[in-house]
Coordinates of C-alpha atoms in Angstrom, one line a residue:
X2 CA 43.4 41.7 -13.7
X3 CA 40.6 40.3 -11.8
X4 CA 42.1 38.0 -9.4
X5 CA 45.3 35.7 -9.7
X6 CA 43.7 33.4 -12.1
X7 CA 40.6 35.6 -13.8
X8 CA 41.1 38.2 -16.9
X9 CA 38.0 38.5 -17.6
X10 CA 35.9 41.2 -15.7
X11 CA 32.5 40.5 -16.6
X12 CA 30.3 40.2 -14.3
X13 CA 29.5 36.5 -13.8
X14 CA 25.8 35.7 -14.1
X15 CA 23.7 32.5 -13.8
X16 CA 24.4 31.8 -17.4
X17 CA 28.0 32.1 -17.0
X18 CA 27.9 29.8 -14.2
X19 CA 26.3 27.4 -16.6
X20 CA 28.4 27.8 -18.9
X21 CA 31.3 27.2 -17.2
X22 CA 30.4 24.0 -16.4
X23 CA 30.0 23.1 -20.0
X24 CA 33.6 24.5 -20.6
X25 CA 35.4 22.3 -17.8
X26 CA 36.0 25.1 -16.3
X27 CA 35.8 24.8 -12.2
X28 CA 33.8 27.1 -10.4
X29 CA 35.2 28.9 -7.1
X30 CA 32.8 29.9 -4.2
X31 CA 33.3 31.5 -0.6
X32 CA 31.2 33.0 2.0
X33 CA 31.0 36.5 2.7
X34 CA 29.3 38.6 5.2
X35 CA 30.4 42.2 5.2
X36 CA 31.6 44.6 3.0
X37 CA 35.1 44.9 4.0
X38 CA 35.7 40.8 3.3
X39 CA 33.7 40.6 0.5
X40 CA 35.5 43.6 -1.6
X41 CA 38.5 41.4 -0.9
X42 CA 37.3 38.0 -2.2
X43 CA 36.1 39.7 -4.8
X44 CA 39.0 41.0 -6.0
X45 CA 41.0 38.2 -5.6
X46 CA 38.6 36.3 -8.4
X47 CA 36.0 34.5 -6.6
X48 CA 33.3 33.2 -9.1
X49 CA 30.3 33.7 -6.4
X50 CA 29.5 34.8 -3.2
X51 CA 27.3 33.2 -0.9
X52 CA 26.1 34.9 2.0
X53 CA 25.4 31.6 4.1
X54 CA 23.4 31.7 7.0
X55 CA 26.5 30.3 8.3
X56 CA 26.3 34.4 9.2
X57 CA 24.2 32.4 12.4
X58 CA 27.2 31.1 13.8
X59 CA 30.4 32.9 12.4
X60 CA 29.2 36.6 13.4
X61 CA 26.5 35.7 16.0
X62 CA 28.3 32.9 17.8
X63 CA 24.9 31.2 17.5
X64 CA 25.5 27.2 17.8
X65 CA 23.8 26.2 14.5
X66 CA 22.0 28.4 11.6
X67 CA 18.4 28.0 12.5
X68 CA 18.4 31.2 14.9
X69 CA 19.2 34.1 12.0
X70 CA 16.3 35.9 10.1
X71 CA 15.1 37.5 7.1
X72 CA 16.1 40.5 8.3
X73 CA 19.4 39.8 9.2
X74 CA 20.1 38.0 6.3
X75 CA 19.2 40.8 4.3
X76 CA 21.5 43.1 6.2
X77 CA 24.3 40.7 5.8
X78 CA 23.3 40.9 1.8
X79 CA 23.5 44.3 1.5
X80 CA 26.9 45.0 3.0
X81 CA 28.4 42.2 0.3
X82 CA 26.5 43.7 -2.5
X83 CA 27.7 46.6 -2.2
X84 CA 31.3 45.7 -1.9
X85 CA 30.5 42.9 -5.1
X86 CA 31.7 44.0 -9.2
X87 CA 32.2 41.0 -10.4
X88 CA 31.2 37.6 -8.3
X89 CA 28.2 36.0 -8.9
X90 CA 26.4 36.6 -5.2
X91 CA 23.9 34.0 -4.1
X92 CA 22.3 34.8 -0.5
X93 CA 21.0 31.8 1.7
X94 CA 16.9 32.3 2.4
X95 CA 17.4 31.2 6.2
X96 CA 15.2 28.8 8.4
X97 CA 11.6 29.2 8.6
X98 CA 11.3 31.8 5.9
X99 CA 10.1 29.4 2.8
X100 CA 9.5 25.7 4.6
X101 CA 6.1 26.9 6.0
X102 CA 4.1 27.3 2.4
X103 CA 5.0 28.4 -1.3
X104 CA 3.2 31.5 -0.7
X105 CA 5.5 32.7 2.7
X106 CA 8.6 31.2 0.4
X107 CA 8.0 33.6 -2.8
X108 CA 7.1 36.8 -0.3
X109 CA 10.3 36.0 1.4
X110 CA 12.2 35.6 -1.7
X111 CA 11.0 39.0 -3.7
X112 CA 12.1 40.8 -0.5
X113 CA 15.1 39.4 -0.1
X114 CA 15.9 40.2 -3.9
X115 CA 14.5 43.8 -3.7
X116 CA 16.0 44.5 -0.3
X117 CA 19.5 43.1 -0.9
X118 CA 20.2 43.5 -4.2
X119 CA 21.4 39.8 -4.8
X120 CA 22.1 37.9 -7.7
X121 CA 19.8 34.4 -6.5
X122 CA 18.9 32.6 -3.1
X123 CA 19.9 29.4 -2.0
X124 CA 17.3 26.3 -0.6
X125 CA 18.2 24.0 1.5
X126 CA 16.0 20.2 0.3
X127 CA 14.8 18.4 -2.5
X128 CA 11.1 16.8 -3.3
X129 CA 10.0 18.7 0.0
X130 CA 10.1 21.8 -1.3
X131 CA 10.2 21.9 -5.1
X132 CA 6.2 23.5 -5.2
X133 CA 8.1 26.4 -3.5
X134 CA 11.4 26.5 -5.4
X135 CA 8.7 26.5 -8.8
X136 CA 7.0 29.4 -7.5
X137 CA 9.9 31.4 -6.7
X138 CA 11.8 30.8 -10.1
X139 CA 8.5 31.4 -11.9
X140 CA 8.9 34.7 -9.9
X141 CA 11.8 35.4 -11.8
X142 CA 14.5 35.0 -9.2
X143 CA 17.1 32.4 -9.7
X144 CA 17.2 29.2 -6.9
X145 CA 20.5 27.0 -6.2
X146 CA 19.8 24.1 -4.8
X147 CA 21.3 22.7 -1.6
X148 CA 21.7 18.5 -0.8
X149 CA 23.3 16.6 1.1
X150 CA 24.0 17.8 4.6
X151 CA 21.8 20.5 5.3
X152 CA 22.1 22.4 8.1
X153 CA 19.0 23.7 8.5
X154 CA 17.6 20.1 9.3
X155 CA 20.3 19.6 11.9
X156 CA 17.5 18.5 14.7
X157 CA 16.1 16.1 12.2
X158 CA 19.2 14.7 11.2
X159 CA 20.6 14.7 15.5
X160 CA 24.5 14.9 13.3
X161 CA 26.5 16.8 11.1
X162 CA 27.7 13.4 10.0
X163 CA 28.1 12.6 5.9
X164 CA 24.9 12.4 4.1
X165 CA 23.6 9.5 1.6
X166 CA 26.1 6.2 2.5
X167 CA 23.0 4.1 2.4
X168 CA 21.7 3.4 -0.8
X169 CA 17.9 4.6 0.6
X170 CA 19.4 7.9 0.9
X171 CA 21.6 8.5 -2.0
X172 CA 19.0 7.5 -4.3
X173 CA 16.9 10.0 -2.9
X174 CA 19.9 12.9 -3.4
X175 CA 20.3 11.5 -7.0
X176 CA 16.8 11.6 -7.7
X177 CA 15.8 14.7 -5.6
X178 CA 19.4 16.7 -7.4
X179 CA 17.7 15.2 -11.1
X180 CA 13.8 17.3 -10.1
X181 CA 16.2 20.6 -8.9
X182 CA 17.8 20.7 -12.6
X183 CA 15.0 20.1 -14.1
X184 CA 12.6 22.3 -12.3
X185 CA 15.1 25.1 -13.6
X186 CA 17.9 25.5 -10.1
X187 CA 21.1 26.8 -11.7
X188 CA 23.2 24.6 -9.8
X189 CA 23.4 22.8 -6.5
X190 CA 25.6 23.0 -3.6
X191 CA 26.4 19.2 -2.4
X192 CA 27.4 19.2 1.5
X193 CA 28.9 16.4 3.1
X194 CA 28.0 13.2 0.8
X195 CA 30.7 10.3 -0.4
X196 CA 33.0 11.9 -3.3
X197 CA 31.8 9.0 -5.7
X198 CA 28.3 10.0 -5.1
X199 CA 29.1 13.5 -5.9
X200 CA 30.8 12.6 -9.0
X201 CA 27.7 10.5 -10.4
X202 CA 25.3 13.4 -9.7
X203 CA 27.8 15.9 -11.4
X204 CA 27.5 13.4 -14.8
X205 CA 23.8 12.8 -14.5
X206 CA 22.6 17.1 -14.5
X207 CA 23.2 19.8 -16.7
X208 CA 23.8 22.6 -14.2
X209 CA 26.9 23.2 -11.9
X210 CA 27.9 21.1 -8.4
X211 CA 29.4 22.5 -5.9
X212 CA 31.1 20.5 -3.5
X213 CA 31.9 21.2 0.0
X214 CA 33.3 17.9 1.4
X215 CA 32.2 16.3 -1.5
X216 CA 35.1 15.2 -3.5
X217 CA 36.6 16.7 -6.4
X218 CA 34.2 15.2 -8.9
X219 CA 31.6 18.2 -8.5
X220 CA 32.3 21.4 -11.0
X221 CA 33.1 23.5 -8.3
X222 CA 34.2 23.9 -4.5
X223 CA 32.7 26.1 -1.5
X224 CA 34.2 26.9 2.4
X225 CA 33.2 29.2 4.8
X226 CA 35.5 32.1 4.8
X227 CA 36.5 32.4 8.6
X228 CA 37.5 28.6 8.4
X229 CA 39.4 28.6 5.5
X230 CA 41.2 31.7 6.7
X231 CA 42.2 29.9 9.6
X232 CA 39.8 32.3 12.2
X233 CA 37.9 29.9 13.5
X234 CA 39.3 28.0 16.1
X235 CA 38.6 23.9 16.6
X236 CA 36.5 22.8 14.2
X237 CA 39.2 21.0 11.3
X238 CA 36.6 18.7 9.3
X239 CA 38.5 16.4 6.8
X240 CA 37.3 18.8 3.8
X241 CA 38.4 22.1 5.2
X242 CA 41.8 23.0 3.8
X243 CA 43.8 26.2 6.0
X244 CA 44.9 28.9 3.4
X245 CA 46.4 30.9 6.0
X246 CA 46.5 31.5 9.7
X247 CA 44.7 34.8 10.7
X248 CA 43.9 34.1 14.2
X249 CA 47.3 33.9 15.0
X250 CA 48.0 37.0 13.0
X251 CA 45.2 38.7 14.2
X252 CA 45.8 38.2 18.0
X253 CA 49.6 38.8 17.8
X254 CA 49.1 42.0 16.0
X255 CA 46.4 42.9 18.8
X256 CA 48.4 42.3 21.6
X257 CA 51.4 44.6 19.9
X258 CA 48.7 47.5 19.8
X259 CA 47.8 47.0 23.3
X260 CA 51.6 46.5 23.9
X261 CA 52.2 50.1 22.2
X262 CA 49.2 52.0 24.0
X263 CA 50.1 50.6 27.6
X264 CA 54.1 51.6 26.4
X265 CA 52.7 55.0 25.5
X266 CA 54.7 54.5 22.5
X267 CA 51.3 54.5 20.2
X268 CA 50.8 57.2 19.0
X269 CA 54.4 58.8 18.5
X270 CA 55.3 62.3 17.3
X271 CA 54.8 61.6 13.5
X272 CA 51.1 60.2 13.9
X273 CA 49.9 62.7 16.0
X274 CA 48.3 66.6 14.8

């Protein structure tokens, strides 16, 4: 068995994304960043991986994404690929690397393909950047689109408030998710926008939503591993749900290892040579 609720081994590819939104079926996504993690989620049945460059702040303490690079990005990649049998993984291309010109965004993209050994990048924006998202699916490397909230235009936007209440804006995410899906994006990640907008956009495409504080009307749901693990500390948006509680459980099992070194009752006769 795959994972609690998955039989089926296959490797999950872009088509069987697809398809699974024309089955009903919803589509489960977390973030991973190492090998160690990712092996788990992937075990446990996760439909994709996405190696956000949520990396930025999770593992680099970095206050938003815009800091991390190709490189490390690709580093991040490789360490979940290799952990990866089934999950569909999907790595973020991170700030600066594809907004400058088509040209920087396709060199970008083939190296982060070639390096990593991912399954498909994810863009942040609509209209703005379609030339580029053409020229990088007419490279043969699959794009997921990204509306909504987007972090990487956090000094534009001055707030990580919800996206698209005014009708200005929500036309523009209706219209701008309508040219992704039709430019040939295999689905679209929709952050932070009112659930009954989300729901109308997941009628009016043909390829997969995923929803992260988006309602339950998209075909699929994304968090960030480290908050929905309860490691992160302080930040308890409305859409983040707790699964467990690992900084407590990592800090009390901590302090009994320093406990039992300091004791000198780690290590005892049976685990020493």
């Amino acid at each position: 068995m795959a994972g609690y609720l998955v039989s089926d081994n296959r490797k999950v590819t872009t088509h069987r994304f697809m398809e699974m939104k024309q089955k009903g079926e919803k589509i489960s996504m977390l973030t991973s960043y190492d090998f160690t993690m990712a092996g788990i989620v992937d075990k446990a049945g996760v439909d994709v991986i996405l190696i956000g460059d949520s990396a930025s702040n999770v593992m680099a303490g970095n206050q938003t994404t815009l800091p991390i690079t190709v490189d490390q990005m690709i580093y991040h990649a490789s360490a979940v690929v290799r952990a990866v049998n089934r999950a569909l993984v999907v790595c973020d291309m991170p700030f600066g690397s594809y907004q400058v010109n088509a040209a920087d965004g396709v060199t970008n993209a083939i190296r982060i393909m070639k390096e990593s050994g991912c399954d498909a990048l994810k863009l942040e924006g609509g209209v703005e950047i379609i030339d580029t998202v053409k020229r990088i699916l007419d490279a043969g490397i699959p794009v997921m689109g990204h509306l909504g909230l987007t972090p990487q235009s956090i000094n534009k936007f001055g707030t990580y408030a919800v996206r698209a209440k005014e009708d200005a804006e929500a036309e523009k995410l209706i219209s701008d998710a309508k040219l992704l899906a039709e430019t040939g994006c295999f689905g679209i990640v929709l952050e932070k926008v009112p659930a009954q907008l989300a729901a109308r956009v997941t009628s009016e495409i043909s390829v997969p939503t995923i929803g992260i504080g988006a309602g339950n009307g998209c075909d699929g749901q994304v968090l960030v591993i480290a908050d929905m693990l309860g490691m992160t500390q302080g930040f308890s948006p409305r859409f983040l749900r707790r699964y467990a509680n690992l900084n407590e459980v990592i800090t009390d099992a901590v302090g009994h290892y320093v406990t039992d070194v300091k004791s000198g009752d780690f290590p005892n006769e049976s685990e020493s040579y």
